[in-house]
mmCIF file of C-alpha atoms and ligand atoms in Angstrom:
data_model
loop_
_atom_site.group_PDB
_atom_site.id
_atom_site.type_symbol
_atom_site.label_atom_id
_atom_site.label_comp_id
_atom_site.label_asym_id
_atom_site.label_seq_id
_atom_site.Cartn_x
_atom_site.Cartn_y
_atom_site.Cartn_z
ATOM 1 C CA MET A 1 26.117 -14.565 -103.677
ATOM 2 C CA GLU A 2 27.485 -12.994 -106.841
ATOM 3 C CA PHE A 3 28.041 -9.292 -106.334
ATOM 4 C CA ASP A 4 30.997 -8.758 -108.616
ATOM 5 C CA ARG A 5 29.752 -8.378 -112.171
ATOM 6 C CA ARG A 6 33.209 -7.250 -113.294
ATOM 7 C CA SER A 7 34.752 -10.594 -112.364
ATOM 8 C CA ALA A 8 31.669 -12.375 -113.688
ATOM 9 C CA SER A 9 32.353 -10.730 -117.039
ATOM 10 C CA ARG A 10 36.008 -11.678 -116.920
ATOM 11 C CA SER A 11 35.275 -15.345 -116.336
ATOM 12 C CA SER A 12 32.642 -15.353 -119.044
ATOM 13 C CA ARG A 13 35.188 -14.030 -121.512
ATOM 14 C CA GLU A 14 37.344 -17.045 -120.771
ATOM 15 C CA GLU A 15 34.380 -19.352 -121.303
ATOM 16 C CA GLY A 16 33.943 -17.804 -124.740
ATOM 17 C CA LEU A 17 31.801 -20.000 -126.903
ATOM 18 C CA THR A 18 29.937 -21.735 -124.074
ATOM 19 C CA ARG A 19 28.178 -18.459 -123.321
ATOM 20 C CA GLY A 20 24.752 -19.402 -124.628
ATOM 21 C CA ASN A 21 24.534 -22.596 -122.582
ATOM 22 C CA THR A 22 26.272 -22.104 -119.278
ATOM 23 C CA ARG A 23 26.461 -18.455 -118.343
ATOM 24 C CA GLN A 24 24.290 -15.525 -117.455
ATOM 25 C CA PRO A 25 22.760 -13.693 -120.389
ATOM 26 C CA VAL A 26 24.433 -10.449 -121.422
ATOM 27 C CA TYR A 27 22.624 -7.606 -119.673
ATOM 28 C CA LEU A 28 21.826 -4.717 -122.025
ATOM 29 C CA ASP A 29 18.771 -3.220 -120.345
ATOM 30 C CA ALA A 30 20.291 -0.458 -118.194
ATOM 31 C CA GLN A 31 17.232 1.790 -118.577
ATOM 32 C CA ALA A 32 15.000 -0.830 -116.885
ATOM 33 C CA THR A 33 17.322 -1.089 -113.917
ATOM 34 C CA THR A 34 21.005 -1.334 -113.033
ATOM 35 C CA PRO A 35 22.764 -3.862 -110.794
ATOM 36 C CA CYS A 36 23.753 -2.594 -107.367
ATOM 37 C CA ASP A 37 27.405 -1.585 -107.415
ATOM 38 C CA PRO A 38 29.400 -3.926 -105.107
ATOM 39 C CA ARG A 39 30.621 -0.826 -103.222
ATOM 40 C CA VAL A 40 27.002 0.119 -102.566
ATOM 41 C CA VAL A 41 26.169 -3.370 -101.285
ATOM 42 C CA GLU A 42 29.207 -3.274 -98.990
ATOM 43 C CA ALA A 43 28.224 0.098 -97.541
ATOM 44 C CA MET A 44 24.649 -1.018 -96.799
ATOM 45 C CA LEU A 45 25.459 -4.224 -94.918
ATOM 46 C CA PRO A 46 26.107 -2.770 -91.405
ATOM 47 C CA TYR A 47 22.699 -1.078 -91.539
ATOM 48 C CA PHE A 48 20.971 -4.434 -91.949
ATOM 49 C CA GLY A 49 22.862 -5.568 -88.834
ATOM 50 C CA ASP A 50 24.254 -3.664 -85.852
ATOM 51 C CA VAL A 51 23.155 -0.185 -86.879
ATOM 52 C CA PHE A 52 19.443 -0.909 -86.850
ATOM 53 C CA GLY A 53 18.083 2.055 -84.875
ATOM 54 C CA ASN A 54 15.133 4.143 -85.986
ATOM 55 C CA PRO A 55 16.702 7.307 -87.403
ATOM 56 C CA HIS A 56 13.896 9.311 -85.778
ATOM 57 C CA SER A 57 14.685 8.026 -82.246
ATOM 58 C CA GLU A 58 16.540 10.268 -79.806
ATOM 59 C CA HIS A 59 18.825 7.636 -78.236
ATOM 60 C CA ALA A 60 22.255 6.417 -79.362
ATOM 61 C CA PHE A 61 20.859 3.733 -81.672
ATOM 62 C CA GLY A 62 18.667 6.290 -83.388
ATOM 63 C CA ARG A 63 21.467 8.832 -83.645
ATOM 64 C CA ALA A 64 23.823 6.350 -85.341
ATOM 65 C CA ALA A 65 21.183 5.722 -88.007
ATOM 66 C CA ALA A 66 20.332 9.432 -88.263
ATOM 67 C CA ASP A 67 24.006 10.308 -88.838
ATOM 68 C CA ALA A 68 24.171 7.827 -91.713
ATOM 69 C CA VAL A 69 20.953 9.239 -93.196
ATOM 70 C CA ALA A 70 22.303 12.802 -92.921
ATOM 71 C CA SER A 71 25.499 11.890 -94.704
ATOM 72 C CA ALA A 72 23.606 10.087 -97.476
ATOM 73 C CA ARG A 73 21.223 13.036 -97.820
ATOM 74 C CA ALA A 74 24.230 15.294 -98.426
ATOM 75 C CA ASP A 75 25.548 12.953 -101.125
ATOM 76 C CA VAL A 76 22.181 12.791 -102.890
ATOM 77 C CA ALA A 77 21.846 16.589 -102.725
ATOM 78 C CA ALA A 78 25.371 17.137 -104.057
ATOM 79 C CA LEU A 79 24.633 15.094 -107.177
ATOM 80 C CA ILE A 80 21.960 17.596 -108.265
ATOM 81 C CA GLY A 81 23.237 20.849 -106.759
ATOM 82 C CA ALA A 82 20.606 20.935 -104.000
ATOM 83 C CA GLU A 83 20.831 21.550 -100.260
ATOM 84 C CA PRO A 84 20.520 18.415 -98.099
ATOM 85 C CA ARG A 85 17.307 19.674 -96.501
ATOM 86 C CA GLU A 86 15.695 19.985 -99.921
ATOM 87 C CA ILE A 87 15.870 16.186 -100.372
ATOM 88 C CA VAL A 88 12.735 14.194 -99.489
ATOM 89 C CA PHE A 89 13.306 10.438 -99.462
ATOM 90 C CA THR A 90 10.619 8.320 -101.134
ATOM 91 C CA SER A 91 10.314 4.717 -102.334
ATOM 92 C CA GLY A 92 11.468 5.592 -105.859
ATOM 93 C CA ALA A 93 10.773 7.771 -108.860
ATOM 94 C CA THR A 94 7.191 6.519 -109.202
ATOM 95 C CA GLU A 95 6.365 7.857 -105.752
ATOM 96 C CA SER A 96 8.420 11.022 -106.284
ATOM 97 C CA ASN A 97 6.555 11.755 -109.513
ATOM 98 C CA ASN A 98 3.181 11.130 -107.851
ATOM 99 C CA LEU A 99 4.116 13.366 -104.916
ATOM 100 C CA ALA A 100 5.456 16.143 -107.129
ATOM 101 C CA VAL A 101 2.624 16.239 -109.645
ATOM 102 C CA LYS A 102 -0.362 15.477 -107.404
ATOM 103 C CA GLY A 103 1.130 17.307 -104.424
ATOM 104 C CA ALA A 104 1.831 20.545 -106.282
ATOM 105 C CA VAL A 105 -1.454 20.662 -108.192
ATOM 106 C CA ARG A 106 -3.638 19.676 -105.227
ATOM 107 C CA PHE A 107 -1.960 22.317 -103.074
ATOM 108 C CA LEU A 108 -2.781 25.012 -105.641
ATOM 109 C CA ARG A 109 -6.349 23.785 -106.178
ATOM 110 C CA GLY A 110 -8.856 26.606 -106.487
ATOM 111 C CA ARG A 111 -6.174 29.056 -107.624
ATOM 112 C CA ARG A 112 -4.508 27.232 -110.505
ATOM 113 C CA ASP A 113 -5.816 24.070 -112.103
ATOM 114 C CA HIS A 114 -3.947 23.551 -115.388
ATOM 115 C CA ILE A 115 -1.043 21.156 -116.008
ATOM 116 C CA VAL A 116 1.375 21.035 -118.932
ATOM 117 C CA THR A 117 3.167 17.766 -119.646
ATOM 118 C CA VAL A 118 4.567 15.835 -122.608
ATOM 119 C CA VAL A 119 3.192 12.783 -124.444
ATOM 120 C CA THR A 120 6.464 10.828 -124.041
ATOM 121 C CA GLU A 121 6.590 11.048 -120.224
ATOM 122 C CA HIS A 122 6.835 7.916 -118.085
ATOM 123 C CA LYS A 123 3.476 6.270 -117.307
ATOM 124 C CA CYS A 124 3.653 7.305 -113.658
ATOM 125 C CA VAL A 125 3.643 10.987 -114.653
ATOM 126 C CA LEU A 126 0.974 10.530 -117.327
ATOM 127 C CA GLU A 127 -1.248 8.544 -114.954
ATOM 128 C CA SER A 128 -0.771 11.030 -112.106
ATOM 129 C CA VAL A 129 -1.845 13.778 -114.490
ATOM 130 C CA ALA A 130 -4.831 11.680 -115.622
ATOM 131 C CA ALA A 131 -5.845 11.202 -111.972
ATOM 132 C CA LEU A 132 -5.787 14.978 -111.461
ATOM 133 C CA GLN A 133 -7.827 15.428 -114.602
ATOM 134 C CA ARG A 134 -10.495 13.149 -113.077
ATOM 135 C CA GLU A 135 -10.379 15.466 -110.047
ATOM 136 C CA GLY A 136 -11.192 18.424 -112.301
ATOM 137 C CA ALA A 137 -7.815 19.755 -113.465
ATOM 138 C CA SER A 138 -7.258 20.606 -117.125
ATOM 139 C CA VAL A 139 -4.265 19.249 -119.010
ATOM 140 C CA THR A 140 -2.204 20.096 -122.088
ATOM 141 C CA ARG A 141 -0.081 17.197 -123.348
ATOM 142 C CA VAL A 142 2.574 18.635 -125.629
ATOM 143 C CA GLY A 143 3.869 16.498 -128.517
ATOM 144 C CA VAL A 144 7.488 15.973 -129.503
ATOM 145 C CA GLN A 145 9.417 16.342 -132.725
ATOM 146 C CA ARG A 146 10.577 13.421 -134.886
ATOM 147 C CA SER A 147 13.842 13.529 -132.881
ATOM 148 C CA GLY A 148 11.931 12.960 -129.642
ATOM 149 C CA LEU A 149 12.902 16.447 -128.482
ATOM 150 C CA ILE A 150 10.453 19.043 -127.244
ATOM 151 C CA ASP A 151 9.993 22.322 -129.050
ATOM 152 C CA LEU A 152 10.381 25.085 -126.454
ATOM 153 C CA ALA A 153 7.770 27.182 -128.262
ATOM 154 C CA ALA A 154 5.191 24.413 -127.736
ATOM 155 C CA ILE A 155 5.724 24.579 -123.961
ATOM 156 C CA ASP A 156 5.555 28.358 -124.073
ATOM 157 C CA ALA A 157 2.291 28.250 -126.022
ATOM 158 C CA ALA A 158 0.785 25.710 -123.599
ATOM 159 C CA ILE A 159 1.388 27.766 -120.444
ATOM 160 C CA GLY A 160 -1.562 29.936 -119.433
ATOM 161 C CA SER A 161 -2.606 32.126 -116.522
ATOM 162 C CA ARG A 162 -4.080 29.133 -114.653
ATOM 163 C CA THR A 163 -1.110 26.810 -115.184
ATOM 164 C CA ALA A 164 0.094 25.356 -111.889
ATOM 165 C CA LEU A 165 2.809 22.998 -113.060
ATOM 166 C CA VAL A 166 4.907 22.007 -116.052
ATOM 167 C CA SER A 167 6.263 18.432 -115.870
ATOM 168 C CA VAL A 168 8.915 17.412 -118.414
ATOM 169 C CA MET A 169 11.299 14.476 -118.076
ATOM 170 C CA ALA A 170 15.037 15.171 -118.328
ATOM 171 C CA VAL A 171 15.955 11.980 -120.214
ATOM 172 C CA ASN A 172 13.504 9.628 -121.897
ATOM 173 C CA ASN A 173 13.607 6.044 -120.630
ATOM 174 C CA GLU A 174 12.965 4.448 -124.030
ATOM 175 C CA ILE A 175 14.957 6.508 -126.497
ATOM 176 C CA GLY A 176 17.481 8.212 -124.190
ATOM 177 C CA VAL A 177 17.016 11.713 -125.587
ATOM 178 C CA VAL A 178 17.970 14.633 -123.330
ATOM 179 C CA GLN A 179 15.363 17.400 -123.148
ATOM 180 C CA PRO A 180 16.419 21.078 -122.897
ATOM 181 C CA ILE A 181 15.492 21.325 -119.207
ATOM 182 C CA ALA A 182 17.534 24.466 -118.433
ATOM 183 C CA GLU A 183 15.738 26.350 -121.222
ATOM 184 C CA ILE A 184 12.366 25.033 -120.073
ATOM 185 C CA GLY A 185 13.319 26.028 -116.510
ATOM 186 C CA ALA A 186 14.136 29.578 -117.550
ATOM 187 C CA LEU A 187 10.844 29.784 -119.414
ATOM 188 C CA CYS A 188 8.809 28.470 -116.451
ATOM 189 C CA ARG A 189 10.545 30.875 -114.081
ATOM 190 C CA GLN A 190 9.751 33.765 -116.427
ATOM 191 C CA ARG A 191 6.104 32.681 -116.717
ATOM 192 C CA GLY A 192 5.782 32.114 -112.966
ATOM 193 C CA VAL A 193 4.904 28.407 -113.058
ATOM 194 C CA LEU A 194 6.491 25.470 -111.249
ATOM 195 C CA LEU A 195 8.727 23.059 -113.157
ATOM 196 C CA HIS A 196 8.928 19.399 -112.181
ATOM 197 C CA THR A 197 11.351 17.092 -113.959
ATOM 198 C CA ASP A 198 11.469 13.305 -113.831
ATOM 199 C CA ALA A 199 15.247 12.810 -113.775
ATOM 200 C CA ALA A 200 15.244 9.050 -113.084
ATOM 201 C CA GLN A 201 17.256 8.403 -116.268
ATOM 202 C CA ALA A 202 19.341 11.560 -116.028
ATOM 203 C CA ALA A 203 20.677 11.602 -112.468
ATOM 204 C CA GLY A 204 24.196 10.224 -112.344
ATOM 205 C CA LYS A 205 24.374 10.136 -116.154
ATOM 206 C CA ILE A 206 24.484 13.817 -117.101
ATOM 207 C CA PRO A 207 25.366 16.871 -114.984
ATOM 208 C CA LEU A 208 22.311 18.286 -113.229
ATOM 209 C CA ASP A 209 22.045 21.455 -111.162
ATOM 210 C CA VAL A 210 18.638 22.419 -109.844
ATOM 211 C CA ARG A 211 19.643 26.078 -109.363
ATOM 212 C CA VAL A 212 21.325 26.608 -112.715
ATOM 213 C CA MET A 213 18.452 24.784 -114.452
ATOM 214 C CA SER A 214 15.692 26.605 -112.472
ATOM 215 C CA ILE A 215 14.047 23.369 -111.346
ATOM 216 C CA ASP A 216 11.467 23.414 -108.532
ATOM 217 C CA LEU A 217 10.856 19.671 -108.179
ATOM 218 C CA MET A 218 13.050 16.787 -109.354
ATOM 219 C CA SER A 219 12.462 13.027 -109.071
ATOM 220 C CA ILE A 220 15.298 10.526 -108.905
ATOM 221 C CA SER A 221 15.582 6.786 -108.265
ATOM 222 C CA ALA A 222 18.482 4.809 -106.762
ATOM 223 C CA HIS A 223 18.101 1.644 -108.824
ATOM 224 C CA LYS A 224 18.697 3.491 -112.093
ATOM 225 C CA LEU A 225 22.130 4.580 -110.860
ATOM 226 C CA TYR A 226 23.575 1.365 -109.384
ATOM 227 C CA GLY A 227 21.848 1.766 -106.016
ATOM 228 C CA PRO A 228 19.199 -0.424 -104.382
ATOM 229 C CA LYS A 229 15.570 -0.759 -105.491
ATOM 230 C CA GLY A 230 12.864 0.767 -103.316
ATOM 231 C CA ILE A 231 14.465 4.123 -102.577
ATOM 232 C CA GLY A 232 14.382 7.430 -104.387
ATOM 233 C CA ALA A 233 14.101 11.116 -103.710
ATOM 234 C CA LEU A 234 12.132 14.192 -104.562
ATOM 235 C CA TYR A 235 14.005 17.487 -104.556
ATOM 236 C CA VAL A 236 11.639 20.169 -103.236
ATOM 237 C CA ARG A 237 12.993 23.716 -103.549
ATOM 238 C CA ARG A 238 13.078 25.687 -100.289
ATOM 239 C CA GLN A 239 13.605 29.270 -101.476
ATOM 240 C CA PRO A 240 11.188 30.412 -102.526
ATOM 241 C CA ARG A 241 9.389 27.552 -100.868
ATOM 242 C CA VAL A 242 7.539 25.004 -102.995
ATOM 243 C CA ARG A 243 4.429 23.721 -101.236
ATOM 244 C CA LEU A 244 2.916 20.286 -101.744
ATOM 245 C CA ALA A 245 -0.095 18.416 -100.407
ATOM 246 C CA PRO A 246 1.433 15.165 -99.044
ATOM 247 C CA LEU A 247 0.232 11.774 -100.286
ATOM 248 C CA LEU A 248 0.640 10.057 -96.902
ATOM 249 C CA ASP A 249 -0.687 11.044 -93.496
ATOM 250 C CA GLY A 250 1.403 10.090 -90.495
ATOM 251 C CA GLY A 251 4.329 11.210 -88.385
ATOM 252 C CA ALA A 252 5.220 14.093 -90.720
ATOM 253 C CA GLN A 253 8.782 12.950 -91.369
ATOM 254 C CA GLU A 254 10.700 14.532 -94.256
ATOM 255 C CA ARG A 255 9.433 18.062 -93.543
ATOM 256 C CA GLY A 256 5.892 16.726 -93.562
ATOM 257 C CA PHE A 257 6.107 15.748 -97.223
ATOM 258 C CA ARG A 258 6.517 12.044 -96.639
ATOM 259 C CA SER A 259 5.515 10.294 -93.448
ATOM 260 C CA GLY A 260 7.045 6.947 -92.536
ATOM 261 C CA THR A 261 10.224 5.561 -90.967
ATOM 262 C CA LEU A 262 13.190 6.053 -93.257
ATOM 263 C CA PRO A 263 14.823 2.835 -94.570
ATOM 264 C CA THR A 264 18.375 3.496 -93.369
ATOM 265 C CA PRO A 265 20.155 0.697 -95.313
ATOM 266 C CA LEU A 266 18.588 1.737 -98.628
ATOM 267 C CA ILE A 267 19.295 5.409 -97.983
ATOM 268 C CA VAL A 268 22.955 4.658 -97.182
ATOM 269 C CA GLY A 269 23.213 2.694 -100.435
ATOM 270 C CA PHE A 270 21.527 5.504 -102.368
ATOM 271 C CA GLY A 271 24.022 8.008 -100.927
ATOM 272 C CA VAL A 272 27.049 5.921 -101.893
ATOM 273 C CA ALA A 273 25.574 5.326 -105.360
ATOM 274 C CA CYS A 274 25.185 9.097 -105.835
ATOM 275 C CA ARG A 275 28.718 9.778 -104.617
ATOM 276 C CA ILE A 276 30.197 7.188 -106.999
ATOM 277 C CA ALA A 277 28.105 8.523 -109.881
ATOM 278 C CA ARG A 278 29.301 12.073 -109.232
ATOM 279 C CA GLU A 279 32.963 11.102 -108.942
ATOM 280 C CA GLU A 280 32.974 8.801 -111.957
ATOM 281 C CA MET A 281 30.480 10.543 -114.256
ATOM 282 C CA ALA A 282 32.968 12.172 -116.643
ATOM 283 C CA ALA A 283 35.117 9.059 -117.103
ATOM 284 C CA GLU A 284 32.106 6.753 -117.309
ATOM 285 C CA THR A 285 30.385 8.938 -119.903
ATOM 286 C CA ALA A 286 33.517 8.822 -122.063
ATOM 287 C CA ARG A 287 33.767 5.036 -121.674
ATOM 288 C CA LEU A 288 30.081 4.488 -122.497
ATOM 289 C CA SER A 289 30.227 6.842 -125.488
ATOM 290 C CA ARG A 290 33.074 4.813 -126.934
ATOM 291 C CA LEU A 291 31.228 1.571 -126.201
ATOM 292 C CA ARG A 292 28.023 2.873 -127.793
ATOM 293 C CA GLN A 293 29.943 3.968 -130.906
ATOM 294 C CA ARG A 294 31.410 0.465 -131.134
ATOM 295 C CA LEU A 295 27.884 -0.929 -130.847
ATOM 296 C CA LEU A 296 26.449 1.389 -133.511
ATOM 297 C CA ASP A 297 29.351 0.882 -135.917
ATOM 298 C CA ARG A 298 29.209 -2.906 -135.629
ATOM 299 C CA LEU A 299 25.440 -2.983 -135.800
ATOM 300 C CA ARG A 300 25.435 -0.851 -138.950
ATOM 301 C CA SER A 301 27.921 -3.082 -140.710
ATOM 302 C CA ALA A 302 26.175 -6.292 -139.549
ATOM 303 C CA ILE A 303 22.638 -5.085 -140.362
ATOM 304 C CA PRO A 304 22.993 -2.214 -142.863
ATOM 305 C CA ASP A 305 19.339 -1.071 -142.839
ATOM 306 C CA VAL A 306 19.225 -0.614 -139.046
ATOM 307 C CA ARG A 307 17.775 2.774 -138.049
ATOM 308 C CA LEU A 308 18.436 4.833 -134.922
ATOM 309 C CA ASN A 309 15.315 6.168 -133.172
ATOM 310 C CA GLY A 310 15.560 9.552 -131.482
ATOM 311 C CA ASP A 311 18.045 12.359 -131.808
ATOM 312 C CA GLU A 312 21.563 11.146 -132.586
ATOM 313 C CA LYS A 313 23.390 13.797 -130.505
ATOM 314 C CA GLN A 314 21.074 14.904 -127.690
ATOM 315 C CA ARG A 315 21.067 11.586 -125.857
ATOM 316 C CA ILE A 316 22.692 9.870 -122.903
ATOM 317 C CA ALA A 317 25.750 7.746 -123.629
ATOM 318 C CA GLY A 318 24.273 4.469 -122.370
ATOM 319 C CA ASN A 319 21.322 4.073 -124.715
ATOM 320 C CA ILE A 320 20.351 3.393 -128.262
ATOM 321 C CA ASN A 321 16.934 2.499 -129.604
ATOM 322 C CA VAL A 322 16.982 0.959 -133.057
ATOM 323 C CA ALA A 323 14.545 -0.324 -135.667
ATOM 324 C CA PHE A 324 15.271 -3.428 -137.750
ATOM 325 C CA PRO A 325 12.898 -2.858 -140.668
ATOM 326 C CA GLY A 326 10.548 -5.753 -141.354
ATOM 327 C CA ILE A 327 11.381 -7.510 -138.059
ATOM 328 C CA ASP A 328 8.892 -8.124 -135.250
ATOM 329 C CA ALA A 329 10.915 -7.048 -132.227
ATOM 330 C CA GLU A 330 8.959 -9.334 -129.862
ATOM 331 C CA ALA A 331 9.789 -12.333 -132.067
ATOM 332 C CA LEU A 332 13.421 -11.219 -132.210
ATOM 333 C CA LEU A 333 13.701 -10.970 -128.425
ATOM 334 C CA ALA A 334 12.056 -14.379 -128.014
ATOM 335 C CA ARG A 335 14.951 -15.798 -130.045
ATOM 336 C CA LEU A 336 17.534 -14.055 -127.854
ATOM 337 C CA PRO A 337 17.262 -15.560 -124.356
ATOM 338 C CA ASP A 338 21.011 -14.979 -124.000
ATOM 339 C CA VAL A 339 20.787 -11.192 -124.480
ATOM 340 C CA ALA A 340 18.613 -9.114 -122.144
ATOM 341 C CA LEU A 341 17.045 -6.361 -124.255
ATOM 342 C CA SER A 342 13.728 -4.581 -124.219
ATOM 343 C CA THR A 343 11.144 -3.451 -126.718
ATOM 344 C CA GLY A 344 10.151 -0.432 -124.650
ATOM 345 C CA SER A 345 9.553 0.538 -121.073
ATOM 346 C CA ALA A 346 9.479 -2.490 -118.791
ATOM 347 C CA CYS A 347 6.149 -1.535 -117.248
ATOM 348 C CA SER A 348 4.314 -1.693 -120.563
ATOM 349 C CA ALA A 349 6.271 -4.649 -121.941
ATOM 350 C CA ALA A 350 3.303 -6.983 -121.360
ATOM 351 C CA ALA A 351 1.130 -4.943 -123.719
ATOM 352 C CA VAL A 352 1.075 -5.970 -127.382
ATOM 353 C CA GLU A 353 0.769 -2.359 -128.490
ATOM 354 C CA PRO A 354 3.818 -0.683 -130.029
ATOM 355 C CA SER A 355 5.496 1.832 -127.746
ATOM 356 C CA TYR A 356 3.557 5.075 -127.288
ATOM 357 C CA VAL A 357 6.883 6.893 -127.142
ATOM 358 C CA LEU A 358 7.956 5.700 -130.600
ATOM 359 C CA ARG A 359 4.490 6.439 -131.959
ATOM 360 C CA ALA A 360 4.806 9.972 -130.608
ATOM 361 C CA LEU A 361 7.883 10.444 -132.826
ATOM 362 C CA GLY A 362 5.562 9.888 -135.774
ATOM 363 C CA MET A 363 6.864 6.386 -136.475
ATOM 364 C CA PRO A 364 4.456 4.050 -138.273
ATOM 365 C CA ASP A 365 3.271 1.142 -136.078
ATOM 366 C CA ALA A 366 5.245 -1.401 -138.091
ATOM 367 C CA GLU A 367 8.483 0.483 -137.564
ATOM 368 C CA ALA A 368 7.778 1.008 -133.856
ATOM 369 C CA ALA A 369 7.039 -2.717 -133.541
ATOM 370 C CA ALA A 370 10.427 -3.420 -135.161
ATOM 371 C CA SER A 371 12.338 -1.430 -132.529
ATOM 372 C CA VAL A 372 14.568 -2.549 -129.683
ATOM 373 C CA ARG A 373 16.077 -0.606 -126.769
ATOM 374 C CA ILE A 374 19.701 -1.385 -125.953
ATOM 375 C CA GLY A 375 20.938 -0.070 -122.592
ATOM 376 C CA LEU A 376 24.640 -0.008 -121.711
ATOM 377 C CA GLY A 377 25.925 0.477 -118.193
ATOM 378 C CA ARG A 378 28.819 0.487 -115.756
ATOM 379 C CA PHE A 379 29.475 -3.242 -116.088
ATOM 380 C CA THR A 380 28.998 -3.568 -119.848
ATOM 381 C CA THR A 381 32.140 -4.770 -121.632
ATOM 382 C CA ASP A 382 33.391 -4.743 -125.237
ATOM 383 C CA ASP A 383 32.753 -8.490 -125.239
ATOM 384 C CA ASP A 384 29.135 -7.980 -124.248
ATOM 385 C CA ILE A 385 28.675 -5.597 -127.172
ATOM 386 C CA ASP A 386 30.367 -7.857 -129.699
ATOM 387 C CA TYR A 387 28.406 -10.880 -128.523
ATOM 388 C CA ALA A 388 25.099 -9.010 -128.708
ATOM 389 C CA VAL A 389 25.798 -7.729 -132.231
ATOM 390 C CA ASP A 390 26.725 -11.242 -133.399
ATOM 391 C CA ARG A 391 23.540 -12.687 -131.968
ATOM 392 C CA LEU A 392 21.377 -9.849 -133.352
ATOM 393 C CA ARG A 393 22.895 -10.360 -136.807
ATOM 394 C CA GLU A 394 22.204 -14.122 -136.624
ATOM 395 C CA GLU A 395 18.616 -13.845 -135.447
ATOM 396 C CA VAL A 396 17.635 -10.912 -137.661
ATOM 397 C CA GLY A 397 19.052 -12.926 -140.548
ATOM 398 C CA ARG A 398 17.061 -16.036 -139.531
ATOM 399 C CA LEU A 399 13.820 -14.111 -139.146
ATOM 400 C CA ARG A 400 14.287 -12.538 -142.552
ATOM 401 C CA ALA A 401 15.118 -15.911 -144.125
ATOM 402 C CA ASP A 402 12.004 -17.445 -142.502
ATOM 403 C CA ASP A 403 9.992 -14.550 -143.843
ATOM 404 C CA GLY A 404 11.370 -15.010 -147.331
ATOM 405 C CA LEU A 405 10.393 -18.694 -147.258
ATOM 406 C CA ALA A 406 6.947 -18.173 -145.808
ATOM 407 C CA PRO A 407 4.122 -17.663 -148.272
ATOM 408 C CA ALA A 408 2.737 -14.134 -148.308
ATOM 409 C CA SER A 409 -0.366 -13.877 -146.132
HETATM 410 C C1 PLP B 501 12.382 3.886 -113.857
HETATM 411 C C2 PLP B 501 11.704 5.155 -114.099
HETATM 412 C C3 PLP B 501 10.674 5.604 -113.261
HETATM 413 C C4 PLP B 501 10.170 4.782 -112.104
HETATM 414 O O1 PLP B 501 11.149 4.686 -111.103
HETATM 415 P P1 PLP B 501 10.990 3.670 -109.892
HETATM 416 O O2 PLP B 501 12.057 4.111 -108.937
HETATM 417 O O3 PLP B 501 11.236 2.321 -110.459
HETATM 418 O O4 PLP B 501 9.631 3.833 -109.332
HETATM 419 C C5 PLP B 501 10.098 6.822 -113.526
HETATM 420 N N1 PLP B 501 10.511 7.567 -114.561
HETATM 421 C C6 PLP B 501 11.494 7.180 -115.386
HETATM 422 C C7 PLP B 501 11.914 8.071 -116.508
HETATM 423 C C8 PLP B 501 12.113 5.970 -115.184
HETATM 424 O O5 PLP B 501 13.074 5.585 -116.014
#
């Protein structure tokens, strides 16, 4: 098994030119998922073996698992400034978002029935909201500016006396822009409505504090921060208490919010991933910012008409989203089997439609269809960047040459 991507990158550097034929493609899709950190894998292993007890059992086997869960819960909580008992483990951010949005609105049914969200949210938020709308709720979907950022006044204007919940993502998964969550939190607190934030792309990447930012519900996912897939959390504020209608009926684990036996190995991995993210965030952000600048600088000199989508400053360090005017991004990616990139969110990648997020920025379809997301992460090297820019320059050049030769249609 190959756990050590750092050494994998080192050996690939030595192989140099043989890259395209014999080695793994360069991975530049850190917003789709991240590899498990080898330290996370190491920490999980005993919980697939000897420490197998049900963390809800009263005997010694159960207690050993429960102790590991408690310690991981503290690490997850610490990453976002929460108390351990405010953390509800789920299967990932999709479930957390469903639980937060449906749970909060269904609980308030009959008293408040209006939801405010944003057009650039992840599908699992938009679809949860659509499901509630079919159940009779009313919805305001606020647009974004050309930068991808939300105008605070638009949220303010959307909130009414029957608003139950505002749901705004912290960092967008396609364009990496960071929304002004603390300001939105202060506004929601002042207007007396709940704020949920999908922080799947933000947790472990930018500092988050649920108290300082006045957040009532926050979704996070382990596999976006170098933890395992299939585990996530919903922060549910305790004071004053946020109430939710649960999605699952059962043994009432996790304060009744989420029934089911906790997956100890995944939770242990999630905890270690959160601890590493917290300890290394400042240094890693600086490293990724430098790497992203190298990428942008080289890209701009290789392909001078390249355009950056989304705000240039208010964004996480590990993402750019760029348009190559006149290029069909799907055709470009098909020519780049050796570089793992994306044209948008992975879950809608099968659709031929240009990204709804880029469209929401007011981009014409042709420009949206010419856009590529490049995600940098913990194991991305200078070599990876340089290789990707070289290959992008080659293939953009070839596509444009082909275009020039082809008769106009
Ligand atoms: C990945 C992602 C999700 C879904 O998370 P899963 O843990 O894969 O279910 C939700 N929202 C955003 C912003 C994401 O990036």
